[in-house]
PDB file of C-alpha atoms in Angstrom:
ATOM      1  CA  MET A   9      23.488  60.289 -34.774  1.00  0.00           C
ATOM      2  CA  THR A  10      20.757  58.983 -37.073  1.00  0.00           C
ATOM      3  CA  THR A  11      18.087  60.391 -39.337  1.00  0.00           C
ATOM      4  CA  HIS A  12      15.718  60.277 -36.333  1.00  0.00           C
ATOM      5  CA  PHE A  13      17.898  63.054 -34.858  1.00  0.00           C
ATOM      6  CA  TRP A  14      18.800  65.029 -37.968  1.00  0.00           C
ATOM      7  CA  GLY A  15      15.241  65.056 -39.384  1.00  0.00           C
ATOM      8  CA  PRO A  16      13.771  67.106 -36.518  1.00  0.00           C
ATOM      9  CA  MET A  17      17.026  69.075 -36.201  1.00  0.00           C
ATOM     10  CA  ALA A  18      16.696  70.211 -39.829  1.00  0.00           C
ATOM     11  CA  ASN A  19      13.567  72.112 -38.852  1.00  0.00           C
ATOM     12  CA  TRP A  20      15.763  74.431 -36.811  1.00  0.00           C
ATOM     13  CA  GLY A  21      16.996  75.660 -40.173  1.00  0.00           C
ATOM     14  CA  LEU A  22      13.595  77.229 -40.827  1.00  0.00           C
ATOM     15  CA  ALA A  23      13.699  79.227 -37.592  1.00  0.00           C
ATOM     16  CA  LEU A  24      17.361  80.136 -38.015  1.00  0.00           C
ATOM     17  CA  SER A  25      16.755  81.338 -41.576  1.00  0.00           C
ATOM     18  CA  GLY A  26      14.029  83.665 -40.307  1.00  0.00           C
ATOM     19  CA  ILE A  27      16.300  84.934 -37.536  1.00  0.00           C
ATOM     20  CA  TYR A  28      19.214  85.372 -39.964  1.00  0.00           C
ATOM     21  CA  ASP A  29      17.157  87.248 -42.555  1.00  0.00           C
ATOM     22  CA  ALA A  30      15.707  89.512 -39.847  1.00  0.00           C
ATOM     23  CA  SER A  31      19.207  90.314 -38.607  1.00  0.00           C
ATOM     24  CA  MET A  32      21.158  90.530 -41.860  1.00  0.00           C
ATOM     25  CA  LYS A  33      18.748  91.161 -44.740  1.00  0.00           C
ATOM     26  CA  GLY A  34      16.363  93.937 -45.663  1.00  0.00           C
ATOM     27  CA  PRO A  35      12.587  93.455 -45.518  1.00  0.00           C
ATOM     28  CA  GLU A  36      12.297  93.579 -49.312  1.00  0.00           C
ATOM     29  CA  ILE A  37      13.173  89.856 -49.590  1.00  0.00           C
ATOM     30  CA  ILE A  38      10.435  88.773 -47.174  1.00  0.00           C
ATOM     31  CA  ASN A  39       7.919  86.435 -48.766  1.00  0.00           C
ATOM     32  CA  GLU A  40       4.850  87.273 -46.718  1.00  0.00           C
ATOM     33  CA  ARG A  41       2.822  84.366 -48.086  1.00  0.00           C
ATOM     34  CA  MET A  42       5.506  81.809 -47.225  1.00  0.00           C
ATOM     35  CA  SER A  43       6.081  83.319 -43.780  1.00  0.00           C
ATOM     36  CA  ALA A  44       2.353  83.197 -43.017  1.00  0.00           C
ATOM     37  CA  THR A  45       2.176  79.603 -44.241  1.00  0.00           C
ATOM     38  CA  GLN A  46       5.121  78.661 -42.044  1.00  0.00           C
ATOM     39  CA  VAL A  47       3.417  80.172 -38.990  1.00  0.00           C
ATOM     40  CA  LEU A  48       0.450  77.839 -39.544  1.00  0.00           C
ATOM     41  CA  TYR A  49       2.667  74.886 -40.491  1.00  0.00           C
ATOM     42  CA  SER A  50       4.899  75.179 -37.444  1.00  0.00           C
ATOM     43  CA  GLY A  51       1.917  75.853 -35.189  1.00  0.00           C
ATOM     44  CA  LEU A  52       0.421  72.534 -36.279  1.00  0.00           C
ATOM     45  CA  PHE A  53       3.708  70.754 -35.645  1.00  0.00           C
ATOM     46  CA  VAL A  54       4.006  72.185 -32.143  1.00  0.00           C
ATOM     47  CA  ARG A  55       0.691  70.473 -31.417  1.00  0.00           C
ATOM     48  CA  PHE A  56       1.815  67.334 -33.268  1.00  0.00           C
ATOM     49  CA  ALA A  57       5.056  67.116 -31.259  1.00  0.00           C
ATOM     50  CA  TRP A  58       3.085  67.445 -28.015  1.00  0.00           C
ATOM     51  CA  LYS A  59       0.534  64.776 -28.937  1.00  0.00           C
ATOM     52  CA  VAL A  60       2.893  62.045 -30.171  1.00  0.00           C
ATOM     53  CA  GLN A  61       4.179  59.498 -27.690  1.00  0.00           C
ATOM     54  CA  PRO A  62       6.773  59.949 -26.449  1.00  0.00           C
ATOM     55  CA  ARG A  63       6.479  63.717 -26.666  1.00  0.00           C
ATOM     56  CA  ASN A  64       9.086  65.180 -29.005  1.00  0.00           C
ATOM     57  CA  TYR A  65      10.394  68.274 -27.223  1.00  0.00           C
ATOM     58  CA  LEU A  66      13.099  68.837 -29.853  1.00  0.00           C
ATOM     59  CA  LEU A  67      10.475  69.044 -32.603  1.00  0.00           C
ATOM     60  CA  ALA A  68       8.228  71.257 -30.451  1.00  0.00           C
ATOM     61  CA  SER A  69      11.044  73.667 -29.632  1.00  0.00           C
ATOM     62  CA  CYS A  70      12.223  74.183 -33.212  1.00  0.00           C
ATOM     63  CA  HIS A  71       8.702  74.823 -34.485  1.00  0.00           C
ATOM     64  CA  THR A  72       7.908  77.173 -31.597  1.00  0.00           C
ATOM     65  CA  ALA A  73      11.026  79.126 -32.537  1.00  0.00           C
ATOM     66  CA  ASN A  74       9.922  79.185 -36.173  1.00  0.00           C
ATOM     67  CA  VAL A  75       6.464  80.525 -35.278  1.00  0.00           C
ATOM     68  CA  CYS A  76       8.184  83.391 -33.466  1.00  0.00           C
ATOM     69  CA  ALA A  77      10.739  83.995 -36.239  1.00  0.00           C
ATOM     70  CA  GLN A  78       8.189  84.027 -39.067  1.00  0.00           C
ATOM     71  CA  THR A  79       5.747  86.170 -37.079  1.00  0.00           C
ATOM     72  CA  ASN A  80       8.543  88.700 -36.689  1.00  0.00           C
ATOM     73  CA  GLN A  81       9.163  88.559 -40.441  1.00  0.00           C
ATOM     74  CA  LEU A  82       5.495  89.284 -41.052  1.00  0.00           C
ATOM     75  CA  ARG A  83       5.743  92.270 -38.693  1.00  0.00           C
ATOM     76  CA  ARG A  84       8.753  93.573 -40.644  1.00  0.00           C
ATOM     77  CA  TRP A  85       6.920  93.073 -43.941  1.00  0.00           C
ATOM     78  CA  VAL A  86       3.886  95.049 -42.703  1.00  0.00           C
ATOM     79  CA  GLU A  87       6.078  97.958 -41.613  1.00  0.00           C
ATOM     80  CA  HIS A  88       8.053  97.885 -44.872  1.00  0.00           C
ATOM     81  CA  ILE A  89       5.082  97.672 -47.244  1.00  0.00           C
ATOM     82  CA  GLN A  90       3.277 100.561 -45.554  1.00  0.00           C
ATOM     83  CA  ILE A  91       6.344 102.791 -45.916  1.00  0.00           C
ATOM     84  CA  SER A  92       7.560 101.685 -49.370  1.00  0.00           C
ATOM     85  CA  GLU A  93       4.077 101.545 -50.941  1.00  0.00           C
ATOM     86  CA  PRO A  94       2.024 104.198 -49.134  1.00  0.00           C
ATOM     87  CA  GLU A  95      -0.802 104.073 -51.692  1.00  0.00           C
ATOM     88  CA  THR A  96      -1.266 100.305 -52.018  1.00  0.00           C
ATOM     89  CA  GLY A  97       0.530  99.010 -48.927  1.00  0.00           C
ATOM     90  CA  PRO A  98      -2.305  99.480 -46.402  1.00  0.00           C
ATOM     91  CA  GLN A  99      -4.714  97.631 -48.692  1.00  0.00           C
ATOM     92  CA  LYS A 100      -2.267  94.736 -49.070  1.00  0.00           C
ATOM     93  CA  VAL A 101      -1.971  94.517 -45.303  1.00  0.00           C
ATOM     94  CA  LYS A 102      -5.761  94.634 -44.976  1.00  0.00           C
ATOM     95  CA  ASP A 103      -6.165  91.883 -47.588  1.00  0.00           C
ATOM     96  CA  ILE A 104      -3.738  89.510 -45.890  1.00  0.00           C
ATOM     97  CA  GLY A 105      -5.382  90.299 -42.565  1.00  0.00           C
ATOM     98  CA  MET A 106      -8.788  89.380 -43.996  1.00  0.00           C
ATOM     99  CA  ILE A 107      -7.391  86.135 -45.364  1.00  0.00           C
ATOM    100  CA  ALA A 108      -5.862  85.312 -41.984  1.00  0.00           C
ATOM    101  CA  ALA A 109      -9.154  86.080 -40.251  1.00  0.00           C
ATOM    102  CA  GLY A 110     -10.992  83.859 -42.722  1.00  0.00           C
ATOM    103  CA  VAL A 111      -8.588  81.003 -42.131  1.00  0.00           C
ATOM    104  CA  GLY A 112      -9.064  81.454 -38.393  1.00  0.00           C
ATOM    105  CA  VAL A 113     -12.857  81.383 -38.638  1.00  0.00           C
ATOM    106  CA  VAL A 114     -12.847  78.316 -40.872  1.00  0.00           C
ATOM    107  CA  GLY A 115     -10.329  76.579 -38.610  1.00  0.00           C
ATOM    108  CA  ALA A 116     -12.410  77.311 -35.517  1.00  0.00           C
ATOM    109  CA  GLY A 117     -15.520  76.023 -37.267  1.00  0.00           C
ATOM    110  CA  VAL A 118     -13.803  72.817 -38.338  1.00  0.00           C
ATOM    111  CA  ILE A 119     -12.516  72.198 -34.811  1.00  0.00           C
ATOM    112  CA  ALA A 120     -15.946  72.860 -33.308  1.00  0.00           C
ATOM    113  CA  ALA A 121     -17.673  70.504 -35.761  1.00  0.00           C
ATOM    114  CA  SER A 122     -15.044  67.753 -35.769  1.00  0.00           C
ATOM    115  CA  GLY A 123     -16.078  66.151 -32.468  1.00  0.00           C
ATOM    116  CA  PRO A 124     -19.801  65.691 -33.277  1.00  0.00           C
ATOM    117  CA  LEU A 125     -18.972  64.663 -36.858  1.00  0.00           C
ATOM    118  CA  GLN A 126     -16.458  62.052 -35.705  1.00  0.00           C
ATOM    119  CA  LYS A 127     -18.963  60.604 -33.215  1.00  0.00           C
ATOM    120  CA  ALA A 128     -21.639  60.451 -35.909  1.00  0.00           C
ATOM    121  CA  MET A 129     -19.304  58.664 -38.332  1.00  0.00           C
ATOM    122  CA  MET A 130     -18.165  56.202 -35.667  1.00  0.00           C
ATOM    123  CA  SER A 131     -21.721  55.372 -34.650  1.00  0.00           C
ATOM    124  CA  SER A 132     -22.812  54.848 -38.254  1.00  0.00           C
ATOM    125  CA  LYS A 133     -21.125  51.415 -38.338  1.00  0.00           C
ATOM    126  CA  ALA A 134     -20.582  52.008 -42.035  1.00  0.00           C
ATOM    127  CA  GLY A 135     -17.324  50.128 -42.495  1.00  0.00           C
ATOM    128  CA  LEU A 136     -14.956  52.462 -44.312  1.00  0.00           C
ATOM    129  CA  ILE A 137     -16.554  55.614 -42.882  1.00  0.00           C
ATOM    130  CA  SER A 138     -16.315  54.306 -39.326  1.00  0.00           C
ATOM    131  CA  GLY A 139     -12.749  53.191 -39.985  1.00  0.00           C
ATOM    132  CA  ILE A 140     -11.731  56.667 -41.158  1.00  0.00           C
ATOM    133  CA  ALA A 141     -13.304  58.228 -38.072  1.00  0.00           C
ATOM    134  CA  MET A 142     -11.538  55.831 -35.699  1.00  0.00           C
ATOM    135  CA  ALA A 143      -8.123  55.900 -37.401  1.00  0.00           C
ATOM    136  CA  PRO A 144      -5.508  57.324 -34.979  1.00  0.00           C
ATOM    137  CA  ALA A 145      -3.807  59.114 -37.872  1.00  0.00           C
ATOM    138  CA  GLY A 146      -7.034  59.995 -39.668  1.00  0.00           C
ATOM    139  CA  PRO A 147      -8.488  63.399 -40.569  1.00  0.00           C
ATOM    140  CA  PHE A 148      -9.829  63.995 -37.049  1.00  0.00           C
ATOM    141  CA  HIS A 149      -6.354  64.012 -35.547  1.00  0.00           C
ATOM    142  CA  ILE A 150      -3.318  66.296 -35.664  1.00  0.00           C
ATOM    143  CA  HIS A 151      -1.222  63.320 -36.852  1.00  0.00           C
ATOM    144  CA  PHE A 152      -2.955  63.686 -40.213  1.00  0.00           C
ATOM    145  CA  TRP A 153      -3.049  67.465 -40.618  1.00  0.00           C
ATOM    146  CA  ALA A 154       0.479  68.451 -39.559  1.00  0.00           C
ATOM    147  CA  PRO A 155       2.392  66.336 -42.139  1.00  0.00           C
ATOM    148  CA  ASN A 156      -0.122  66.963 -44.942  1.00  0.00           C
ATOM    149  CA  PHE A 157      -0.113  70.735 -44.403  1.00  0.00           C
ATOM    150  CA  LYS A 158       3.471  70.583 -45.674  1.00  0.00           C
ATOM    151  CA  TRP A 159       1.975  70.514 -49.172  1.00  0.00           C
ATOM    152  CA  ALA A 160       1.135  74.189 -48.636  1.00  0.00           C
ATOM    153  CA  LEU A 161       4.860  75.005 -48.549  1.00  0.00           C
ATOM    154  CA  SER A 162       5.367  73.385 -51.959  1.00  0.00           C
ATOM    155  CA  ILE A 163       2.298  75.164 -53.362  1.00  0.00           C
ATOM    156  CA  ASN A 164       3.828  78.461 -52.219  1.00  0.00           C
ATOM    157  CA  ASN A 165       7.060  77.571 -54.011  1.00  0.00           C
ATOM    158  CA  LEU A 166       5.154  76.834 -57.216  1.00  0.00           C
ATOM    159  CA  LEU A 167       3.372  80.197 -56.949  1.00  0.00           C
ATOM    160  CA  ASP A 168       6.811  81.825 -56.618  1.00  0.00           C
ATOM    161  CA  ILE A 169       8.399  79.930 -59.512  1.00  0.00           C
ATOM    162  CA  GLN A 170       9.018  83.204 -61.405  1.00  0.00           C
ATOM    163  CA  ARG A 171       9.836  85.295 -58.319  1.00  0.00           C
ATOM    164  CA  PRO A 172      12.660  87.791 -59.028  1.00  0.00           C
ATOM    165  CA  VAL A 173      15.918  86.304 -57.761  1.00  0.00           C
ATOM    166  CA  ASP A 174      16.755  89.442 -55.770  1.00  0.00           C
ATOM    167  CA  LYS A 175      13.655  88.729 -53.669  1.00  0.00           C
ATOM    168  CA  ILE A 176      14.492  85.063 -53.039  1.00  0.00           C
ATOM    169  CA  SER A 177      15.899  84.304 -49.597  1.00  0.00           C
ATOM    170  CA  LEU A 178      18.973  82.092 -49.900  1.00  0.00           C
ATOM    171  CA  SER A 179      18.721  80.984 -46.281  1.00  0.00           C
ATOM    172  CA  MET A 180      15.019  80.108 -46.427  1.00  0.00           C
ATOM    173  CA  THR A 181      15.212  78.135 -49.675  1.00  0.00           C
ATOM    174  CA  SER A 182      18.296  76.309 -48.343  1.00  0.00           C
ATOM    175  CA  ALA A 183      16.485  75.384 -45.116  1.00  0.00           C
ATOM    176  CA  LEU A 184      13.351  74.218 -46.937  1.00  0.00           C
ATOM    177  CA  THR A 185      15.386  72.114 -49.376  1.00  0.00           C
ATOM    178  CA  LEU A 186      17.396  70.521 -46.572  1.00  0.00           C
ATOM    179  CA  THR A 187      14.377  69.627 -44.448  1.00  0.00           C
ATOM    180  CA  GLY A 188      12.689  68.127 -47.512  1.00  0.00           C
ATOM    181  CA  VAL A 189      15.698  65.938 -48.344  1.00  0.00           C
ATOM    182  CA  LEU A 190      16.216  64.729 -44.772  1.00  0.00           C
ATOM    183  CA  PHE A 191      12.542  63.891 -44.248  1.00  0.00           C
ATOM    184  CA  MET A 192      12.500  62.005 -47.562  1.00  0.00           C
ATOM    185  CA  ARG A 193      15.124  59.753 -45.996  1.00  0.00           C
ATOM    186  CA  TRP A 194      13.323  59.692 -42.629  1.00  0.00           C
ATOM    187  CA  SER A 195      10.097  58.457 -44.243  1.00  0.00           C
ATOM    188  CA  PHE A 196      11.912  55.236 -45.236  1.00  0.00           C
ATOM    189  CA  VAL A 197      13.647  54.511 -41.923  1.00  0.00           C
ATOM    190  CA  ILE A 198      10.520  54.748 -39.748  1.00  0.00           C
ATOM    191  CA  THR A 199       8.119  51.840 -39.249  1.00  0.00           C
ATOM    192  CA  PRO A 200       5.906  51.579 -41.168  1.00  0.00           C
ATOM    193  CA  VAL A 201       7.439  53.240 -44.216  1.00  0.00           C
ATOM    194  CA  ASN A 202       5.429  56.405 -44.910  1.00  0.00           C
ATOM    195  CA  TYR A 203       5.104  56.951 -48.656  1.00  0.00           C
ATOM    196  CA  SER A 204       2.789  59.945 -48.197  1.00  0.00           C
ATOM    197  CA  LEU A 205       5.435  61.668 -46.078  1.00  0.00           C
ATOM    198  CA  PHE A 206       8.034  60.864 -48.737  1.00  0.00           C
ATOM    199  CA  ALA A 207       5.882  62.396 -51.477  1.00  0.00           C
ATOM    200  CA  VAL A 208       5.201  65.662 -49.666  1.00  0.00           C
ATOM    201  CA  ASN A 209       8.891  66.089 -48.830  1.00  0.00           C
ATOM    202  CA  ALA A 210      10.006  65.182 -52.344  1.00  0.00           C
ATOM    203  CA  ALA A 211       7.750  67.961 -53.623  1.00  0.00           C
ATOM    204  CA  LEU A 212       9.180  70.377 -51.069  1.00  0.00           C
ATOM    205  CA  ALA A 213      12.803  69.476 -51.798  1.00  0.00           C
ATOM    206  CA  SER A 214      12.241  69.756 -55.557  1.00  0.00           C
ATOM    207  CA  SER A 215      10.334  73.046 -55.552  1.00  0.00           C
ATOM    208  CA  SER A 216      12.604  74.704 -52.961  1.00  0.00           C
ATOM    209  CA  GLY A 217      15.675  73.289 -54.680  1.00  0.00           C
ATOM    210  CA  PHE A 218      14.612  74.885 -57.958  1.00  0.00           C
ATOM    211  CA  LEU A 219      14.318  78.325 -56.338  1.00  0.00           C
ATOM    212  CA  LEU A 220      17.627  77.748 -54.533  1.00  0.00           C
ATOM    213  CA  ALA A 221      19.324  76.854 -57.820  1.00  0.00           C
ATOM    214  CA  ARG A 222      17.983  80.040 -59.433  1.00  0.00           C
ATOM    215  CA  LYS A 223      19.307  82.116 -56.523  1.00  0.00           C
ATOM    216  CA  VAL A 224      22.751  80.484 -56.517  1.00  0.00           C
ATOM    217  CA  LYS A 225      23.079  80.779 -60.316  1.00  0.00           C
ATOM    218  CA  ALA A 226      22.156  84.489 -60.261  1.00  0.00           C
ATOM    219  CA  ASP A 227      24.327  85.449 -57.282  1.00  0.00           C
ATOM    220  CA  TYR A 228      27.396  83.242 -57.692  1.00  0.00           C
ATOM    221  CA  LEU A 229      27.553  81.687 -61.177  1.00  0.00           C
ATOM    222  CA  SER A 230      26.469  84.465 -63.547  1.00  0.00           C
TER     223      SER A 230
END
């Protein structure tokens, strides 16, 4: 079994961590921002896995499972925050709902405009611009957006750099660190070598690994 197998398999860790936390942990450790980001991230990769040739059903299945697992975590967070913070909880839920709606509107607008914009850039015959529009892994294709959206996971980790350790999920940070490490390796065994993929996964492994180290030190070494 090679990295081509274990790379996609590592993504099952994301779904399993969500399932584990929902079954074994209280809702107070749920990171609603990270769960929401993972819903979008895995949703993009479901599309990515369907569009690549040959279709990668293993990758599609693990990310479909993660969309379901993280959506359930968001549901648990909404119920918890409304009960534990009756004065501010409903507003927090409303705020995240507004953000989600905004992301949806912007996403729909981008999708609607992408076709005409791509055609206009291709017909311009403007060298670099036309090349970007025609590139099979360029910004008009899921092959570009799914891997690069992984930066959002690292940004979330950086925003949580001072998160209280009792609210850090050991399973989630472990899964994110593992997938980052394995895909760092995978980026060098595919052809051509993908340095962009290596960079985004190095950032993920480092930022998640830092949070994981804080959690392990607090729970097992202090």
